[in-house]
Coordinates of C-alpha atoms in Angstrom, one line a residue:
M1 CA 106.8 72.4 122.2
L2 CA 104.3 73.5 124.9
L3 CA 105.7 71.1 127.4
D4 CA 109.3 72.4 126.8
I5 CA 108.0 75.9 127.2
L6 CA 106.3 75.1 130.5
L7 CA 109.5 73.3 131.7
L8 CA 111.5 76.3 130.7
I9 CA 109.4 78.5 133.0
A10 CA 109.6 75.9 135.8
G11 CA 113.3 75.7 135.6
L12 CA 113.6 79.4 135.7
A13 CA 111.3 79.7 138.8
M14 CA 113.5 77.0 140.6
I15 CA 116.7 79.0 139.8
L16 CA 115.4 82.3 141.1
L17 CA 114.2 80.6 144.2
G18 CA 117.4 78.8 144.8
A19 CA 119.5 81.8 144.1
N20 CA 117.6 83.7 146.9
W21 CA 118.2 80.9 149.3
L22 CA 121.8 80.6 148.4
T23 CA 122.4 84.3 148.8
D24 CA 120.9 84.4 152.3
G25 CA 122.5 81.3 153.4
G26 CA 125.8 82.3 152.2
S27 CA 125.6 85.7 153.7
G28 CA 124.5 84.2 157.0
V29 CA 127.4 81.9 157.2
A30 CA 129.9 84.8 156.3
K31 CA 128.5 86.9 159.1
R32 CA 128.5 84.0 161.7
F33 CA 132.3 83.2 161.0
G34 CA 133.3 86.8 160.4
I35 CA 134.4 85.8 156.7
S36 CA 134.2 88.3 153.9
E37 CA 131.2 87.9 151.7
L38 CA 133.7 88.3 148.7
V39 CA 135.4 85.0 149.9
I40 CA 131.9 83.3 150.2
G41 CA 131.1 84.5 146.7
L42 CA 134.5 83.2 145.4
T43 CA 134.1 79.8 146.9
I44 CA 130.8 78.3 148.0
V45 CA 128.4 80.4 146.1
A46 CA 130.6 80.3 142.9
F47 CA 131.2 76.6 143.0
G48 CA 127.5 75.9 143.8
T49 CA 126.1 78.1 140.9
S50 CA 128.8 76.5 138.6
A51 CA 127.6 73.0 139.3
P52 CA 125.6 72.8 136.1
E53 CA 128.7 73.6 134.0
L54 CA 130.6 71.1 135.8
V55 CA 128.1 68.3 135.2
I56 CA 127.5 69.1 131.6
S57 CA 131.2 69.6 130.7
V58 CA 132.4 66.4 132.4
M59 CA 129.6 64.2 131.1
S60 CA 130.3 65.8 127.5
A61 CA 133.9 64.8 128.0
I62 CA 133.1 61.3 129.0
K63 CA 130.7 61.0 126.1
G64 CA 133.2 62.5 123.6
S65 CA 131.4 65.7 123.0
A66 CA 134.4 68.0 123.2
G67 CA 132.6 70.9 121.4
L68 CA 129.9 71.1 124.0
A69 CA 132.3 70.7 126.9
I70 CA 134.5 73.6 125.7
G71 CA 131.6 75.7 124.3
N72 CA 129.7 75.5 127.6
V73 CA 132.8 76.9 129.5
V74 CA 133.6 79.6 127.0
G75 CA 130.0 80.6 126.4
S76 CA 129.5 80.7 130.2
N77 CA 132.4 82.9 130.9
I78 CA 131.3 85.3 128.1
F79 CA 127.8 85.4 129.6
N80 CA 129.1 85.9 133.2
V81 CA 131.1 89.0 132.4
L82 CA 129.0 90.7 129.6
M83 CA 125.6 89.8 130.7
I84 CA 125.7 89.2 134.4
I85 CA 128.1 92.1 135.4
G86 CA 126.2 94.2 132.8
I87 CA 122.7 93.5 134.2
V88 CA 123.9 93.8 137.9
A89 CA 125.4 97.2 137.0
M90 CA 122.2 98.3 135.4
V91 CA 120.2 97.3 138.5
R92 CA 122.7 99.0 140.8
P93 CA 126.2 100.4 139.9
I94 CA 128.9 98.1 141.3
K95 CA 131.5 99.5 143.6
V96 CA 134.5 97.0 143.2
E97 CA 137.0 96.7 145.9
H98 CA 140.7 97.6 145.3
S99 CA 141.8 93.9 146.0
I100 CA 139.5 92.6 143.2
M101 CA 140.8 95.0 140.8
T102 CA 144.5 94.2 141.6
N103 CA 144.2 90.5 142.2
E104 CA 141.0 88.6 141.2
I105 CA 140.1 90.2 137.9
P106 CA 143.6 90.0 136.5
L107 CA 143.5 86.3 137.4
V108 CA 140.4 85.9 135.2
V109 CA 142.2 87.6 132.5
L110 CA 145.2 85.3 133.0
A111 CA 142.9 82.3 132.8
S112 CA 141.3 83.5 129.6
V113 CA 144.7 84.1 128.0
A114 CA 145.8 80.5 129.1
L115 CA 142.9 79.0 127.3
L116 CA 143.4 81.1 124.3
A117 CA 147.0 79.8 124.1
C118 CA 145.6 76.3 124.4
G119 CA 143.3 77.0 121.6
N120 CA 146.0 78.1 119.3
G121 CA 148.5 75.2 119.1
H122 CA 148.6 75.4 115.4
L123 CA 150.2 79.0 115.7
L124 CA 152.4 78.3 118.7
D125 CA 153.7 74.8 118.0
G126 CA 152.6 73.9 114.5
D127 CA 150.0 71.2 115.9
M128 CA 147.5 70.0 113.4
T129 CA 144.7 70.0 115.8
D130 CA 143.9 72.7 118.4
M131 CA 142.9 71.0 121.7
V132 CA 143.1 71.2 125.4
T133 CA 145.4 68.2 126.2
R134 CA 145.6 66.3 129.5
V135 CA 148.8 68.2 130.3
D136 CA 146.9 71.4 129.9
G137 CA 144.2 70.0 132.1
I138 CA 146.6 69.1 134.8
L139 CA 148.3 72.7 134.6
L140 CA 144.7 74.2 134.8
L141 CA 144.0 72.2 137.9
L142 CA 147.3 73.3 139.5
F143 CA 146.2 76.9 138.8
F144 CA 142.9 76.2 140.5
A145 CA 144.7 74.7 143.6
I146 CA 146.8 78.0 143.7
F147 CA 143.7 80.1 143.5
M148 CA 142.1 78.2 146.4
R149 CA 145.1 78.6 148.5
Y150 CA 145.1 82.3 147.8
T151 CA 141.4 82.6 148.6
F152 CA 141.6 80.8 151.9
S153 CA 144.6 83.0 152.8
I154 CA 142.3 86.0 152.3
A155 CA 139.7 84.4 154.7
K156 CA 142.3 84.0 157.4
A157 CA 144.2 87.2 156.9
A158 CA 141.6 90.0 156.4
P159 CA 137.9 89.4 157.2
S160 CA 136.2 92.4 156.0
P161 CA 134.4 94.8 158.2
S162 CA 130.6 95.1 158.2
E163 CA 129.2 97.0 155.3
P164 CA 127.7 100.3 156.3
R165 CA 124.0 100.6 156.8
S166 CA 121.9 103.6 156.1
E167 CA 120.3 105.5 158.8
T168 CA 116.7 104.1 157.9
S169 CA 117.8 100.5 157.7
R170 CA 116.9 98.0 160.3
P171 CA 119.6 96.0 162.1
E172 CA 119.9 92.4 160.7
V173 CA 119.0 89.6 162.9
P174 CA 121.7 86.8 162.6
V175 CA 120.4 83.8 160.9
P176 CA 120.8 80.6 162.9
M177 CA 123.7 78.4 161.5
W178 CA 121.5 75.4 160.9
K179 CA 119.1 77.6 159.0
A180 CA 121.9 79.1 156.9
C181 CA 123.4 75.7 156.1
G182 CA 119.9 74.3 155.1
M183 CA 119.3 77.4 152.9
I184 CA 122.6 76.9 151.1
V185 CA 121.8 73.1 150.6
L186 CA 118.3 73.7 149.4
G187 CA 119.5 76.6 147.3
L188 CA 122.1 74.5 145.6
A189 CA 119.7 71.8 144.9
A190 CA 117.0 74.1 143.3
L191 CA 119.8 75.8 141.3
V192 CA 121.2 72.5 139.9
W193 CA 117.8 70.9 139.3
G194 CA 116.4 74.2 137.9
G195 CA 119.3 74.8 135.5
D196 CA 119.1 71.1 134.3
I197 CA 115.4 71.5 133.5
F198 CA 116.0 74.7 131.8
V199 CA 119.0 73.5 129.6
D200 CA 117.1 70.4 128.4
S201 CA 114.0 72.2 127.6
A202 CA 115.9 75.1 125.9
S203 CA 118.0 72.7 123.9
S204 CA 114.8 70.9 122.7
L205 CA 113.4 74.2 121.6
A206 CA 116.5 75.3 119.8
Q207 CA 116.8 71.9 118.0
A208 CA 113.2 72.2 116.9
M209 CA 113.9 75.5 115.6
G210 CA 116.8 74.3 113.5
V211 CA 119.7 75.9 115.5
S212 CA 123.1 74.2 115.2
D213 CA 124.8 72.4 118.1
A214 CA 127.7 74.9 118.0
V215 CA 125.3 77.8 118.6
I216 CA 123.5 75.9 121.3
G217 CA 126.6 75.1 123.2
L218 CA 127.9 78.7 123.2
T219 CA 124.5 80.4 123.8
I220 CA 121.6 78.4 125.0
V221 CA 123.5 75.9 127.0
A222 CA 126.0 78.4 128.3
A223 CA 123.3 81.0 129.1
G224 CA 121.2 78.3 130.8
T225 CA 124.0 77.0 133.0
S226 CA 124.9 80.6 133.9
L227 CA 121.3 81.6 135.0
P228 CA 122.2 80.5 138.6
E229 CA 125.1 83.0 138.6
L230 CA 122.8 85.6 137.1
A231 CA 120.0 85.2 139.4
T232 CA 122.3 85.0 142.5
S233 CA 124.4 88.1 141.5
V234 CA 121.2 90.2 140.8
V235 CA 119.6 89.2 144.1
A236 CA 122.7 89.9 146.0
A237 CA 123.0 93.2 144.2
T238 CA 119.5 94.3 145.1
K239 CA 120.2 93.4 148.7
G240 CA 123.3 95.6 148.8
R241 CA 125.9 93.0 148.7
P242 CA 128.2 93.9 145.9
G243 CA 131.1 91.7 147.1
L244 CA 128.9 88.6 146.9
A245 CA 127.7 89.6 143.5
V246 CA 131.0 90.2 142.0
G247 CA 132.8 87.5 143.8
N248 CA 130.3 84.9 142.6
V249 CA 130.9 86.0 138.8
I250 CA 134.8 86.0 139.3
G251 CA 134.8 82.8 141.2
S252 CA 132.6 81.1 138.6
C253 CA 134.8 82.3 135.7
L254 CA 137.9 80.9 137.3
F255 CA 136.1 77.7 138.5
N256 CA 134.9 77.2 135.0
I257 CA 138.4 77.4 133.2
F258 CA 140.7 76.0 135.9
F259 CA 138.5 73.3 137.5
V260 CA 135.7 72.4 135.0
L261 CA 137.7 72.5 131.9
G262 CA 140.8 71.2 133.7
L263 CA 138.9 68.2 135.0
S264 CA 137.2 67.6 131.7
A265 CA 140.6 67.7 129.7
V266 CA 142.1 65.3 132.2
I267 CA 139.3 62.7 131.6
R268 CA 139.6 63.1 127.9
P269 CA 141.7 65.5 125.6
L270 CA 139.3 68.2 124.2
P271 CA 139.7 69.3 120.6
L272 CA 138.2 72.8 120.1
G273 CA 136.5 71.9 116.8
S274 CA 134.2 74.7 115.9
I275 CA 135.2 76.8 118.9
G276 CA 137.4 79.4 117.1
N277 CA 139.4 82.4 118.0
L278 CA 136.5 84.6 117.7
D279 CA 134.9 83.0 120.9
L280 CA 138.2 82.9 122.8
L281 CA 139.0 86.4 121.9
V282 CA 135.6 87.7 123.0
M283 CA 136.1 85.8 126.3
T284 CA 139.4 87.4 126.8
G285 CA 138.3 90.8 125.6
A286 CA 135.4 90.7 128.1
A287 CA 137.6 90.0 131.0
L288 CA 139.9 92.9 130.0
L289 CA 136.9 95.3 129.5
F290 CA 135.6 94.3 133.0
W291 CA 139.1 95.3 134.5
L292 CA 139.4 98.5 132.4
F293 CA 135.7 99.6 133.2
G294 CA 136.6 99.3 136.9
W295 CA 139.4 101.9 136.6
I296 CA 137.9 104.6 134.3
I297 CA 135.0 107.1 134.4
R298 CA 134.4 106.5 138.1
H299 CA 137.2 104.9 140.0
R300 CA 136.5 101.3 140.8
T301 CA 132.7 101.5 140.0
I302 CA 130.9 99.7 137.0
T303 CA 128.4 102.3 136.0
R304 CA 124.9 101.8 134.5
I305 CA 126.2 103.1 131.2
E306 CA 129.1 100.6 131.2
G307 CA 126.7 97.9 132.2
I308 CA 124.5 98.8 129.0
I309 CA 127.6 98.5 127.0
L310 CA 128.5 95.1 128.2
V311 CA 124.9 93.8 127.6
L312 CA 125.0 95.3 123.9
L313 CA 128.2 93.6 123.3
Y314 CA 126.9 90.2 124.3
I315 CA 123.8 90.7 122.1
A316 CA 126.1 91.7 119.2
Y317 CA 128.2 88.6 119.8
T318 CA 125.1 86.3 119.9
I319 CA 123.9 87.9 116.6
V320 CA 127.2 87.1 114.9
L321 CA 127.1 83.6 116.1
I322 CA 123.6 83.1 114.8
V323 CA 124.4 84.8 111.4
N324 CA 127.6 82.7 110.9
A325 CA 125.8 79.5 112.1

């Protein structure tokens, strides 16, 4: 038990350090090539911080643990929107770009609805078992290819202007390309390794406390694999890079459903098992709430009050899971 606690702390420390390196390296690459930090967040940072989800879900599919594969993706997306966006907004209100509100967030909602449809085959087609089939997996991978094509078209068509600086801020010294790339590689390595250590130790602690596998998949594993996104987004927000913070979350959500779950389902069809409509509806509702909060109260800004609401909703969802376990 003591060893698991020490490994938990060590894993978290590696995640935080890796997130800092990845944020600085990604920002340096964006500035060197004149690419929008939103695009960097949607691609390299989002994919890198989603690597733990990819490894866990694919390995779970190979080993026949479908519940863990799907629960990891669903739980991670719920954590991404409710906890990460909520905490980032509490640290600093998030000014969301117009293109995100009209393009990227609706795509997250669409991805969530698609997974909700896949999980309700008994209602739509009268299937005996709700599952993400190989055909569903191929379609999800095709959606991922379309998303990637769209993202790179943004990078070519409209690189964003430099973010405004305050009068007291110091001019930034460009990071050498070799150093930026090295920081990205080291950051990703620390994130993946730290996330792996954290999940293993957290799972051991949960099992020692008698928590069910279903709850572990949707909470401990999902939250553990999403810690890189949390650390990266919070660090990016504190450094005044909201595009990177929001892009990381959106990119991770899309990467999780379209690529991670799509690839896992192609490897082996995934019956949902104990992953029910409550979990799928919370995931879809969280994406809708994120989109609505961006338009109301303060136009295209996620306020601190809204951030608190998102965090409280995640806490309430976790309590319901534990009570019904």
